[in-house]
């Protein structure tokens, strides 16, 4: 019988305009303990992708477009295979101009 | 002349007080559009190199574009041009508000001032008729009073662009103000206006901007407005304003902190000056002429700092300069500093950055209370920040030392102050760290674009790479192979700005709208290829201005804090460097500009129909 993986929870923040489209600024997402960044994006796509404009969310790639990037702590999160750990905080940002 | 233009340029000789109108040549208009494109072409042709930027020989221009004052969304812009007294390079500053459209409604596409008046004057243009008038009663007044007095005299339909006391006193970081708070701030062109003793331009008129195909323009406008509102950038600009970006931008390391030597760890309370806090002060939205975005706002009166109700909402750049750069989380003090700059005509980016520099000098014992008129210039001391901003604007006491920006201040202070002086060729960089993600190309722009230390010249990445255009053709984390895109994007921005379009409008609008709007307004059949050629021609024209001045942007120094210094903090960009040398090299290669001398090739200039420019650079 396959081993059932424990669950982890990661804290997500959608910054700026992303929160408008997600309909929420902060949330907690439950994933498998072996989850990678790719799995988080899949869950985000499932929950919020349909509300995001295509300039932000790439349905085919199941990922944000190049206008959005993620940070874990002070580190840019780009590797889809990056393992995630319980309690980690991941923030998503939309790149924009000042004036 | 094709449509979109009023067809006339006004020349004002301040030595003789002679005013004459010239017909705008169609070939010139199509080749450079307007704004800083047309301005660069005209100044290169009619002004010798080597003039004193604050002398009578420097020509000061106010230019609109073909889209200015039309129904094209977000096209209320005008541009001020001249040789910059701050940098010694080509200088320009772009501005919203409502002056630009009204300049066209008064009958002119542009106004140029040559010479220098021996007494204060202002230019009144009333429905095509222009006259220089005595400004003795206006000299010494702030920008609000100047606008109010001119409106009281000529009616509420008059629109005013003017300098405050900072420009009158030749502050090298002074700008031109209209609508009491929209600023053509960069390049120190307020001082050029002050040196000529031109206090203001007052314009009025009811002429319509002719449009080639009103039906197509209306149709495209409707489509574009719908698309603009769907753009993810739109709600930030419209609902809150650019200050919404501050907290996130500090978090990712893009907004500089503590005079470019700090990070989010120094500014844990940054939310106090972010958009969510600021919007609580807003009483109504402010939009520039014809703009559906409306990123501005009018605010309630201050409580701790005594500014009146109705002052302008500070922009992202201003909140960065007076806020994070100074470790200042007191929002009212930032609003107050912004208001002081608006009233006296100071560039908020430069003024706030100069204060941050002064604070760092103070904190490191290079200056003390004896130097600062008793003011404790410490990080985050909001009362001191406001008090010193006022002194800087009025050139009083220590403010006189700071009033010409960080380069001049560091030279006057001495004692090692230059190590804290963050500037490029004299101009303070805006609030975008080129080490931050998707801002890497800005390092090259800061150093080697025709006006150094500017973010509105863009780069080949970030928000200026239009969302519709897909992923960038290079690795986002690499410095390699960015030259081609850098050239293309900066060229597009040259076209948008020179046409009279706000860059926020450009960002949220479908990018293919720009050539179509120009075509529908002018009647020219402008293709995407021609847009890119015009953008490249404008870049070469401005660049040639600098080369002819004997400048070599390849050798302009970028402070190490902006790209390679190991900062004394932990943060998102702490381990990053920006390979500016490579970025400039790749970009210049694509431009066909020599990577050592900066000189554009003769072949390139001739190919862009700039034969006379080639002859000037290759005598």
XYZ file of C-alpha atoms in Angstrom:
718
model
C 0.000 0.000 0.000
C 1.516 3.366 -1.011
C 2.623 5.561 1.808
C 0.296 8.458 2.485
C 2.237 11.695 2.630
C 1.694 14.128 5.423
C 0.407 17.576 4.650
C 2.260 20.878 4.887
C 0.889 24.388 4.876
C 2.532 27.281 3.056
C 1.544 30.900 3.529
C 0.854 32.790 0.336
C 0.731 36.548 -0.182
C -0.557 38.080 -3.397
C 0.900 41.563 -3.485
C -0.563 44.648 -5.134
C -2.928 44.085 -8.016
C -2.517 40.317 -7.797
C -4.652 40.390 -4.663
C -7.410 42.071 -6.622
C -7.538 39.226 -9.111
C -7.057 36.431 -6.596
C -9.736 38.036 -4.443
C -7.542 37.548 -1.432
C -4.269 39.014 -0.209
C -3.083 36.292 2.135
C -4.015 32.664 2.289
C -2.734 29.327 3.459
C -2.441 26.465 0.994
C -2.214 22.859 2.053
C 0.068 20.623 0.000
C 1.708 17.263 0.236
C 4.935 17.163 2.240
C 6.804 16.328 -0.969
C 5.313 19.286 -2.791
C 7.485 21.422 -5.017
C 6.975 24.958 -6.262
C 5.304 23.531 -9.359
C 2.620 21.912 -7.196
C 1.927 25.199 -5.486
C 1.477 26.900 -8.859
C -0.886 24.136 -9.903
C -3.006 24.712 -6.824
C -2.956 28.475 -7.372
C -4.047 27.921 -10.957
C -6.866 25.679 -9.804
C -8.099 28.162 -7.233
C -7.434 31.548 -8.806
C -6.221 31.088 -12.380
C -9.616 31.636 -13.949
C -9.875 35.068 -12.356
C -6.453 36.199 -13.516
C -6.049 37.994 -16.850
C -3.872 36.231 -19.388
C -1.287 38.982 -19.028
C -0.714 37.611 -15.531
C -1.592 33.923 -15.637
C -0.475 31.504 -18.369
C -3.043 28.719 -18.364
C -1.073 26.508 -20.742
C 2.123 26.651 -18.677
C 0.223 26.571 -15.381
C 2.396 29.431 -14.220
C 2.410 33.176 -13.910
C 3.695 35.154 -16.883
C 7.081 36.856 -16.795
C 5.451 39.925 -15.265
C 5.006 38.131 -11.969
C 7.693 36.696 -9.798
C 7.841 34.883 -6.504
C 10.025 35.289 -3.456
C 10.676 32.963 -0.541
C 12.269 35.065 2.146
C 14.831 37.207 0.333
C 15.322 34.643 -2.387
C 13.739 34.705 -5.830
C 11.785 31.537 -6.410
C 12.122 30.412 -10.026
C 12.950 26.705 -9.907
C 9.764 24.716 -10.397
C 11.395 21.775 -8.607
C 12.160 23.771 -5.469
C 10.833 21.758 -2.494
C 8.474 23.552 -0.160
C 8.415 23.226 3.603
C 5.748 23.573 6.213
C 5.172 27.154 7.345
C 7.119 28.827 4.557
C 5.922 32.194 3.305
C 5.859 32.803 -0.431
C 5.027 36.177 -1.920
C 3.997 36.888 -5.486
C 4.671 40.296 -7.016
C 3.515 42.022 -10.173
C 6.266 44.143 -11.679
C 5.162 47.714 -12.155
C 6.435 51.222 -12.743
C 6.546 54.202 -10.451
C 6.069 57.743 -11.661
C 0.852 70.009 -42.724
C -0.916 66.804 -41.811
C -3.416 66.765 -38.978
C -2.574 66.467 -35.289
C -0.538 69.640 -35.358
C -1.472 73.282 -35.026
C 1.221 73.859 -37.619
C 3.171 76.601 -35.879
C 6.169 76.967 -33.617
C 6.638 80.168 -31.654
C 10.109 81.639 -31.231
C 10.622 84.179 -28.465
C 13.853 86.159 -28.467
C 14.330 87.365 -24.915
C 17.198 89.675 -25.854
C 15.093 91.724 -28.244
C 11.615 90.682 -27.062
C 10.873 89.837 -30.667
C 8.306 87.090 -31.178
C 7.785 85.273 -34.423
C 5.879 82.196 -35.535
C 7.337 79.612 -37.860
C 5.495 77.052 -39.899
C 6.198 73.518 -38.691
C 7.679 71.545 -41.550
C 5.871 68.255 -42.227
C 9.018 66.242 -42.876
C 10.439 67.433 -39.581
C 7.213 66.555 -37.773
C 6.996 63.060 -39.258
C 10.632 62.387 -38.570
C 10.584 63.415 -34.921
C 6.867 63.736 -34.030
C 7.142 66.327 -31.254
C 8.215 66.521 -27.602
C 11.849 65.747 -26.960
C 12.263 64.228 -30.437
C 11.448 67.448 -32.213
C 13.174 69.420 -29.466
C 16.458 67.562 -29.936
C 16.335 68.029 -33.702
C 15.715 71.772 -33.393
C 18.316 72.415 -30.690
C 20.971 70.423 -32.517
C 20.334 72.438 -35.656
C 19.983 75.897 -34.190
C 22.217 75.922 -31.142
C 25.981 75.726 -31.217
C 27.680 73.207 -28.969
C 29.400 74.248 -25.790
C 26.941 76.898 -24.632
C 26.569 77.686 -20.944
C 23.377 75.900 -19.866
C 22.492 78.885 -17.692
C 23.582 81.418 -20.278
C 21.593 83.307 -22.889
C 22.690 80.961 -25.669
C 20.920 77.927 -24.251
C 17.561 77.510 -25.954
C 14.631 76.453 -23.814
C 11.749 74.683 -25.503
C 8.207 73.694 -24.519
C 6.832 71.125 -26.918
C 3.703 69.062 -27.385
C 3.175 66.049 -29.626
C 0.623 65.265 -32.327
C -1.520 63.311 -29.868
C -1.464 66.029 -27.193
C -4.901 67.530 -26.729
C -6.691 64.936 -28.866
C -9.173 62.263 -27.799
C -6.403 59.680 -27.594
C -6.416 58.542 -23.934
C -3.679 59.813 -21.622
C -2.327 62.396 -24.036
C -2.134 65.555 -21.985
C 1.642 65.742 -22.013
C 4.190 68.375 -22.875
C 7.971 68.342 -22.669
C 10.511 70.948 -21.628
C 13.902 70.705 -23.344
C 17.291 72.397 -23.235
C 20.866 71.725 -22.338
C 20.820 70.560 -18.734
C 22.684 72.714 -16.217
C 22.629 69.753 -13.829
C 24.390 67.248 -16.074
C 25.780 69.255 -18.992
C 24.054 66.750 -21.274
C 20.908 66.871 -23.327
C 18.104 67.729 -20.902
C 14.401 67.120 -20.996
C 11.495 66.715 -18.633
C 8.063 65.390 -19.467
C 4.913 66.570 -17.709
C 1.182 65.960 -17.409
C -1.430 68.333 -16.024
C -3.294 70.450 -18.539
C -0.791 72.956 -19.893
C 0.216 70.887 -22.943
C -3.249 70.605 -24.511
C -3.956 74.277 -23.855
C -0.713 75.305 -25.522
C -2.071 73.630 -28.632
C -5.532 75.124 -28.163
C -3.802 78.521 -28.078
C -2.501 77.839 -31.562
C 1.042 76.461 -31.224
C 2.749 73.094 -31.153
C 5.817 74.440 -29.411
C 7.455 77.526 -27.943
C 11.203 78.158 -27.879
C 12.941 80.839 -25.856
C 16.331 82.119 -26.953
C 18.439 84.820 -25.327
C 17.851 86.196 -21.866
C 15.601 88.916 -20.557
C 17.048 91.658 -18.367
C 13.900 91.730 -16.252
C 11.318 89.131 -15.251
C 8.757 88.400 -17.956
C 6.024 85.940 -18.730
C 4.679 84.844 -22.075
C 0.970 85.201 -22.654
C -0.543 83.392 -25.614
C -4.180 84.171 -26.093
C -5.854 82.413 -28.992
C -2.883 82.711 -31.323
C -1.658 86.124 -30.163
C 1.574 86.031 -28.180
C 3.153 88.763 -26.094
C 5.866 89.073 -23.497
C 4.638 90.826 -20.393
C 6.300 92.211 -17.317
C 6.456 89.651 -14.502
C 7.796 91.952 -11.805
C 4.710 91.322 -9.684
C 5.041 87.548 -10.079
C 8.768 87.207 -9.408
C 9.249 85.857 -5.915
C 5.815 84.247 -5.823
C 5.432 80.513 -5.497
C 3.868 78.411 -8.252
C 0.425 78.381 -6.640
C 0.297 82.146 -6.244
C 1.655 82.647 -9.758
C -1.057 80.468 -11.258
C -3.762 82.103 -9.129
C -2.630 85.629 -10.049
C -2.531 84.873 -13.759
C -5.948 83.226 -13.609
C -7.310 86.201 -11.696
C -6.037 88.492 -14.446
C -6.880 86.441 -17.521
C -9.691 84.175 -16.426
C -10.061 80.599 -15.332
C -9.549 79.275 -18.843
C -5.882 80.218 -18.804
C -3.358 77.454 -18.123
C 0.005 78.183 -16.556
C 3.429 76.560 -16.523
C 5.800 78.392 -14.231
C 8.804 78.255 -11.976
C 8.858 78.879 -8.261
C 11.563 80.400 -6.149
C 13.882 77.450 -6.739
C 14.019 78.125 -10.465
C 14.344 81.862 -9.893
C 17.352 81.187 -7.666
C 18.853 78.864 -10.266
C 18.625 75.704 -8.217
C 20.078 72.994 -10.453
C 17.379 70.580 -9.286
C 14.474 72.884 -10.072
C 11.717 72.188 -12.550
C 8.644 73.679 -14.198
C 5.241 73.261 -12.540
C 1.720 73.324 -13.920
C -1.665 72.571 -12.337
C -0.017 73.411 -9.001
C 1.698 70.083 -8.751
C 2.459 68.402 -12.038
C 6.148 68.817 -12.637
C 8.523 68.799 -15.567
C 11.056 68.135 -12.914
C 14.188 66.462 -14.191
C 17.320 67.890 -15.776
C 17.247 71.194 -13.863
C 15.363 73.038 -16.573
C 13.604 75.261 -14.035
C 16.977 76.918 -13.539
C 17.302 77.500 -17.288
C 13.912 79.216 -17.216
C 15.034 81.240 -14.202
C 18.296 82.215 -15.878
C 16.287 83.673 -18.740
C 14.032 85.460 -16.237
C 10.956 83.794 -17.691
C 8.573 83.312 -14.788
C 5.679 81.690 -16.607
C 3.871 80.777 -19.762
C 0.147 81.508 -19.649
C -1.881 80.076 -22.492
C -5.516 80.055 -23.486
C -7.522 79.383 -26.600
C -10.336 77.349 -28.033
C -8.762 76.041 -31.192
C -9.326 72.384 -31.898
C -6.542 69.995 -32.711
C -7.281 68.816 -36.263
C -7.699 65.067 -36.625
C -7.408 63.123 -39.874
C -9.948 60.389 -39.245
C -12.237 61.166 -36.324
C -14.359 58.036 -36.785
C -11.439 55.630 -36.733
C -9.975 57.521 -33.806
C -13.224 57.232 -31.852
C -13.519 53.524 -32.605
C -9.950 52.795 -31.565
C -10.362 54.939 -28.481
C -13.374 52.919 -27.343
C -11.574 49.625 -27.936
C -8.463 50.858 -26.197
C -10.348 52.135 -23.160
C -11.889 48.699 -22.668
C -8.503 47.011 -23.006
C -6.874 49.535 -20.684
C -9.342 48.757 -17.929
C -8.646 45.045 -18.286
C -4.926 45.576 -17.909
C -3.596 44.396 -14.520
C -1.612 47.609 -14.139
C -4.712 49.790 -14.457
C -6.318 49.256 -11.031
C -3.152 50.193 -9.198
C -2.833 53.477 -11.048
C -6.565 54.208 -11.005
C -7.683 52.991 -7.594
C -4.734 53.958 -5.450
C -1.958 55.609 -7.423
C 1.675 54.715 -7.874
C 2.389 54.769 -4.152
C 0.618 51.433 -3.894
C 3.860 49.961 -5.176
C 6.091 51.157 -2.366
C 5.766 48.373 0.237
C 6.131 45.545 -2.289
C 8.840 47.352 -4.153
C 10.870 47.832 -0.985
C 10.326 44.178 -0.136
C 11.785 43.004 -3.437
C 14.713 45.414 -3.238
C 13.701 47.685 -6.072
C 13.018 50.848 -4.086
C 16.206 52.234 -2.575
C 16.404 52.544 1.174
C 18.728 54.679 3.329
C 20.476 56.506 0.498
C 20.892 53.279 -1.490
C 22.640 51.545 1.411
C 19.757 49.853 3.198
C 16.947 47.384 2.666
C 13.540 46.331 3.943
C 15.260 45.333 7.171
C 15.857 49.060 7.831
C 12.285 49.985 6.961
C 10.003 47.468 8.684
C 7.185 50.019 8.940
C 7.141 50.807 5.223
C 3.398 50.058 5.036
C 2.833 53.329 6.881
C 3.816 55.238 3.741
C 2.318 52.825 1.196
C -0.755 53.321 -0.933
C -3.181 51.768 1.517
C -2.189 54.394 4.074
C -2.029 57.266 1.619
C -5.403 56.600 0.029
C -7.048 57.267 3.408
C -5.924 60.886 3.048
C -7.469 61.289 -0.399
C -10.644 63.311 -0.843
C -10.943 63.046 -4.611
C -9.123 61.629 -7.606
C -7.073 63.902 -9.838
C -6.557 63.185 -13.498
C -4.426 65.039 -16.002
C -6.217 66.412 -19.058
C -7.990 63.674 -21.019
C -6.701 60.835 -18.884
C -8.990 57.919 -17.963
C -6.415 56.529 -15.531
C -6.421 59.377 -13.023
C -3.458 58.267 -10.926
C -3.334 61.534 -8.982
C -5.371 62.689 -6.029
C -6.261 65.621 -3.794
C -5.669 65.154 -0.094
C -7.112 66.278 3.219
C -5.350 68.940 5.244
C -2.433 67.790 7.346
C -2.604 67.464 11.110
C 0.998 67.027 12.245
C 2.350 68.912 9.246
C 0.317 71.945 8.318
C -0.428 71.681 4.638
C -3.852 72.766 3.395
C -6.595 70.573 1.993
C -6.375 69.897 -1.728
C -2.641 69.310 -2.045
C -1.468 66.782 -4.625
C -0.946 63.159 -3.670
C 2.748 62.271 -3.772
C 3.860 59.785 -6.405
C 5.878 56.624 -5.926
C 9.133 58.437 -6.722
C 8.429 61.126 -4.160
C 7.479 58.682 -1.428
C 10.662 56.781 -2.143
C 12.865 59.860 -2.132
C 11.503 61.508 1.028
C 10.412 58.246 2.631
C 12.472 55.109 2.235
C 15.638 56.934 1.166
C 15.503 58.952 4.397
C 14.139 56.080 6.549
C 11.115 58.260 7.063
C 7.816 56.527 7.746
C 5.876 59.673 8.595
C 3.456 60.006 5.710
C 2.328 63.567 6.430
C 5.909 64.782 6.292
C 6.272 63.264 2.815
C 3.068 64.966 1.686
C 4.401 68.215 3.163
C 7.778 67.873 1.454
C 5.993 67.139 -1.829
C 3.905 70.263 -1.397
C 6.987 72.385 -0.663
C 8.614 71.079 -3.830
C 5.487 71.769 -5.860
C 5.154 75.301 -4.546
C 8.799 76.212 -5.007
C 9.414 74.121 -8.106
C 11.880 71.478 -6.986
C 12.364 68.001 -8.424
C 11.212 65.655 -5.656
C 13.503 62.813 -6.753
C 16.564 65.019 -6.561
C 15.473 66.930 -3.470
C 14.657 63.810 -1.438
C 17.837 62.080 -2.609
C 19.908 65.110 -1.664
C 18.350 65.082 1.794
C 19.176 61.391 2.170
C 22.765 62.196 1.214
C 22.883 65.023 3.773
C 21.456 62.774 6.473
C 24.131 60.173 5.816
C 26.797 62.902 6.025
C 25.310 64.029 9.328
C 25.069 60.532 10.762
C 28.723 59.940 9.864
C 29.972 63.134 11.439
C 30.920 64.876 8.202
C 28.492 67.670 9.031
C 26.961 68.634 12.359
C 24.272 70.867 13.811
C 26.666 73.768 13.392
C 26.484 73.259 9.632
C 22.767 72.505 9.423
C 21.452 75.611 11.167
C 20.770 73.605 14.304
C 18.667 70.976 12.578
C 19.276 67.381 13.629
C 19.493 65.687 10.261
C 19.082 62.127 11.434
C 17.501 59.148 9.704
C 13.730 59.313 9.933
C 13.565 62.701 11.625
C 10.503 63.882 9.764
C 10.429 67.368 11.259
C 14.032 67.877 10.159
C 13.291 66.527 6.681
C 10.477 69.017 6.177
C 12.461 71.909 7.653
C 15.487 71.230 5.447
C 13.328 70.767 2.341
C 11.946 74.246 2.952
C 15.451 75.650 3.353
C 16.603 73.899 0.189
C 13.659 75.288 -1.766
C 14.418 78.808 -0.531
C 18.233 78.489 -0.613
C 18.341 79.484 3.026
C 21.190 78.545 5.343
C 22.384 74.977 4.802
C 19.617 74.601 2.239
C 21.733 76.716 -0.102
C 24.439 74.045 0.023
C 21.902 71.360 -0.919
C 19.923 73.293 -3.516
C 22.003 72.167 -6.492
C 21.820 68.436 -5.813
C 24.186 65.899 -4.344
C 27.150 66.412 -6.637
C 27.393 70.136 -5.956
C 26.628 69.618 -2.255
C 29.328 66.972 -1.851
C 31.857 69.260 -3.510
C 30.925 72.138 -1.206
C 30.902 69.999 1.947
C 34.106 68.100 1.125
C 35.607 66.026 3.964
C 34.844 62.784 2.127
C 31.170 63.551 1.544
C 31.482 62.411 -2.066
C 31.408 58.773 -0.984
C 27.748 59.246 -0.025
C 26.880 61.245 -3.143
C 24.792 58.989 -5.386
C 24.430 60.606 -8.808
C 25.246 59.991 -12.423
C 26.782 62.947 -14.201
C 25.225 65.151 -11.507
C 21.673 63.827 -11.610
C 20.224 61.781 -8.773
C 18.845 58.419 -9.945
C 15.145 57.649 -9.516
C 13.733 55.104 -7.117
C 14.557 51.927 -9.025
C 17.554 49.814 -8.085
C 19.075 48.281 -11.194
C 20.043 45.201 -9.220
C 16.415 44.300 -8.556
C 14.750 41.649 -10.626
C 13.525 42.746 -14.028
C 15.216 46.105 -13.633
C 18.676 45.041 -14.708
C 18.638 46.967 -17.972
C 18.059 50.215 -16.149
C 21.715 50.177 -15.150
C 22.637 50.826 -18.759
C 19.924 53.445 -19.122
C 21.060 55.284 -15.994
C 24.604 55.522 -17.279
C 24.416 55.889 -20.984
C 21.008 57.183 -22.138
C 20.992 60.760 -23.446
C 19.834 62.103 -20.093
C 21.587 60.135 -17.347
C 19.829 58.705 -14.287
C 16.346 58.418 -15.745
C 13.844 55.581 -15.455
C 11.373 56.881 -18.039
C 13.834 56.051 -20.786
C 13.071 52.457 -19.906
C 15.085 49.423 -20.798
C 14.417 46.164 -22.556
C 12.445 44.689 -19.699
C 9.936 45.185 -16.911
C 6.717 47.054 -17.395
C 8.010 48.884 -20.478
C 8.230 45.564 -22.315
C 4.607 45.554 -23.173
C 2.536 42.675 -21.748
C 1.084 41.869 -25.172
C 4.516 41.143 -26.527
C 5.101 37.862 -24.762
C 8.171 36.719 -22.901
C 11.432 38.606 -23.366
C 13.866 37.089 -25.888
C 16.535 36.556 -23.262
C 17.097 34.923 -19.901
C 15.634 37.192 -17.223
C 18.498 36.508 -14.830
C 21.245 37.002 -17.385
C 22.943 40.135 -18.658
C 23.651 38.609 -22.047
C 21.897 39.483 -25.284
C 19.744 42.308 -24.002
C 20.934 44.971 -26.421
C 18.414 44.416 -29.181
C 15.410 44.539 -26.897
C 16.843 47.508 -25.016
C 17.122 49.387 -28.285
C 13.606 48.454 -29.365
C 11.828 49.291 -26.114
C 13.624 52.573 -25.506
C 12.815 53.545 -29.083
C 9.112 52.855 -28.507
C 9.176 55.005 -25.383
C 10.790 57.790 -27.404
C 7.850 57.624 -29.786
C 5.176 57.498 -27.073
C 6.695 60.437 -25.187
C 7.387 62.507 -28.287
C 3.846 61.895 -29.538
C 2.464 63.319 -26.293
C 1.362 60.114 -24.581
C 1.829 59.461 -20.867
C 3.925 56.357 -20.263
C 1.301 55.034 -17.864
C -1.153 55.231 -20.741
C 1.380 53.502 -22.962
C 1.830 50.717 -20.413
C -1.855 49.912 -19.974
C -2.854 50.402 -23.599
C -2.529 47.623 -26.180
C 0.868 48.347 -27.608
C -0.293 48.122 -31.219
C -2.603 51.090 -30.527
C 0.235 53.621 -30.576
C 1.031 53.588 -34.319
C -2.675 53.377 -35.134
C -3.491 56.377 -32.973
C -0.698 58.379 -34.585
C -1.973 57.365 -38.014
C -5.614 58.198 -37.298
C -4.698 61.566 -35.819
C -2.104 62.679 -38.376
C -3.278 60.944 -41.525
C 0.154 59.417 -42.023
C 0.205 55.690 -42.503
C 2.553 54.915 -39.635
C 3.592 51.263 -39.462
C 5.253 49.463 -36.568
C 8.491 49.543 -38.534
C 8.294 53.291 -38.941
C 7.584 53.687 -35.237
C 10.787 51.799 -34.473
C 12.727 53.912 -36.961
C 11.399 57.159 -35.495
C 12.302 55.961 -32.002
C 15.806 55.132 -33.149
C 16.158 58.454 -34.930
C 15.136 60.351 -31.781
C 17.628 58.360 -29.700
C 20.398 59.176 -32.170
C 19.469 62.840 -32.258
C 19.678 63.241 -28.491
C 22.788 61.128 -28.325
C 24.450 63.180 -31.059
C 23.728 66.319 -29.033
C 25.863 64.890 -26.223
C 28.619 63.617 -28.501
C 28.879 67.014 -30.163
C 29.223 68.523 -26.685
C 32.366 66.425 -26.298
C 30.732 64.022 -23.825
C 31.223 60.282 -23.793
C 28.469 58.480 -21.887
C 30.485 55.252 -21.910
C 32.750 56.960 -19.394
C 30.021 58.357 -17.156
C 30.490 56.961 -13.664
C 27.772 54.988 -11.917
C 28.142 54.884 -8.126
C 28.998 51.402 -6.900
C 25.995 51.437 -4.561
C 23.805 51.164 -7.631
C 25.284 48.030 -9.069
C 28.056 46.228 -7.259
C 28.766 47.303 -3.706
C 28.371 44.586 -1.121
C 25.717 46.263 0.965
C 25.882 46.184 4.756
C 22.570 44.373 5.045
C 20.720 41.236 4.261
C 18.061 41.600 1.609
C 16.791 40.522 -1.759
C 19.567 42.220 -3.722
C 22.362 41.883 -1.182
C 24.256 39.343 -3.273
C 23.456 40.816 -6.656
C 25.568 42.802 -9.037
C 24.494 44.423 -12.250
C 26.894 44.111 -15.173
C 26.347 47.599 -16.499
C 29.434 47.486 -18.681
C 28.115 44.497 -20.607
C 24.606 45.938 -20.832
C 25.889 49.220 -22.265
C 28.190 47.411 -24.664
C 25.437 45.199 -26.075
C 23.025 48.098 -26.350
C 25.518 50.398 -28.058
C 26.451 47.645 -30.515
C 22.805 47.313 -31.499
C 22.547 51.084 -31.861
C 25.706 51.132 -33.986
C 27.279 53.464 -31.440
C 30.973 52.986 -30.768
C 31.381 51.031 -27.528
C 34.451 53.061 -26.537
C 33.761 56.589 -27.746
C 29.966 56.418 -27.795
C 29.953 57.962 -31.249
C 27.134 56.892 -33.602
C 28.428 55.515 -36.882
C 28.238 57.730 -39.922
C 26.389 54.959 -41.742
C 23.730 54.779 -39.046
C 23.153 58.529 -38.980
C 22.883 58.757 -42.733
C 20.555 55.753 -42.778
C 18.242 57.602 -40.393
C 18.191 60.623 -42.696
C 20.476 62.582 -40.359
C 23.100 63.492 -42.924
C 23.788 66.915 -41.422
C 24.302 65.296 -38.029
C 26.796 62.869 -39.565
C 28.624 65.820 -41.107
C 28.733 67.599 -37.764
C 30.150 64.565 -35.966
C 32.460 63.570 -38.826
C 33.722 66.920 -40.155
